[in-house]
DNA sequence: GAGTGGTCTAGACCACGAG
DNA sequence: TCGTGGTCTAGACCACTCA
């Protein structure tokens, strides 16, 4: 027995697929849709939440629900953010000292001087990703990993979680929309951690892409 | 102005952190908690949904909400599932022919004979991951990638999305709990796609780990 | 000010688990 | 049978956008 919200989401999804709802078009208001489908507004909003998580629609407070244009997902590529034609990056630099979870992440003693890069990428008007990147301050002149040499390995842990209220408001997404959270640790050839990053990508508009090249040694040990 | 659900979630989270709510313990019923926090039951359930997405509590229909034991996350490692002491795998094998999205994924003509491996891993009693793995049937004897040689590269795309109703019931998770969806394509040294996999990992109990080893050539082109 | 989505309320009814 | 969580209802009130 399928739930009402899935039935409604299926119907709207097929309307988008067939083109009866076109890209960029505004949907009827939530009370109107609720009346049309003969459900309450919370139930209709649950149906829209499913489509939002799939990246098919975008909710804009005070304006309405819109069909997303040819679903353009920002693809995070293991190690660096793919430069995109209309992708803008805003960086805020702060000096601080290692504390809490940063200490094991960067493998540094407590209160080690660090530089924090708060990176916010935009695509057009809307925010697309949020990243906190930490670099030991003695690694000067400080540069982010995607433009530095001497890296040996990058290890990335990916989880799906809900955004903190701060992340939700910064990224202008619903607090019920899951994000991809990526913890990235880059080491140089000596094994020293040269950079740690905490990346937050909205689940409705982001992919993360990882490519593993299997070496001969790996193939032999795998077999 | 923090929302009620976040305030309540923060309070319960600190109770778990300090140990006033112990691992494995059952929380008071949702109506009781709602009364205690002076909110309605839907609001309290929204607060619990936040903790569930963090993997701090587990909801069991008909029994109650429970504090998760030392949060043990299954870690998916790029290319293979980490074998775990108490991890059981159930595999169902089906023969079928390429159609729909499988055709571009495996780069094969329509109706190419394929073998589908439906893998369901359990940890103890509870399901932990779901995977659909496809292999061209002429690659016999069929073996899954983690025990086959000759692989050159594995490419993995990670997204966060809500589960389909079928995935939710198979994995016994809420249909509002985000999952990590991983599309995996493995090629051999000739560039032929030898395996494609669609993996679904519950967001509250799963990580995905990727390690990139930077070769000298990469470092040079990066600089 | 009119219309929109965001949050919350105070219930109802159903499905599941255990005794 | 009883208590639990899962779903849904029919509203209310606030915040935001735009004319």
PDB file of C-alpha atoms in Angstrom, chain A residues 13 30 71 94-95 108 157:
ATOM      1  CA  UNK A  13       7.400  13.399 -11.276  1.00  0.00           C
ATOM      2  CA  UNK A  30       0.776  24.363  -1.873  1.00  0.00           C
ATOM      3  CA  UNK A  71      19.081  19.181 -13.512  1.00  0.00           C
ATOM      4  CA  UNK A  94      40.703  33.285   9.560  1.00  0.00           C
ATOM      5  CA  UNK A  95      43.660  32.478  11.773  1.00  0.00           C
ATOM      6  CA  UNK A 108      48.828  18.279  15.304  1.00  0.00           C
ATOM      7  CA  UNK A 157      35.081  10.148   4.090  1.00  0.00           C
TER       8      UNK A 157
END
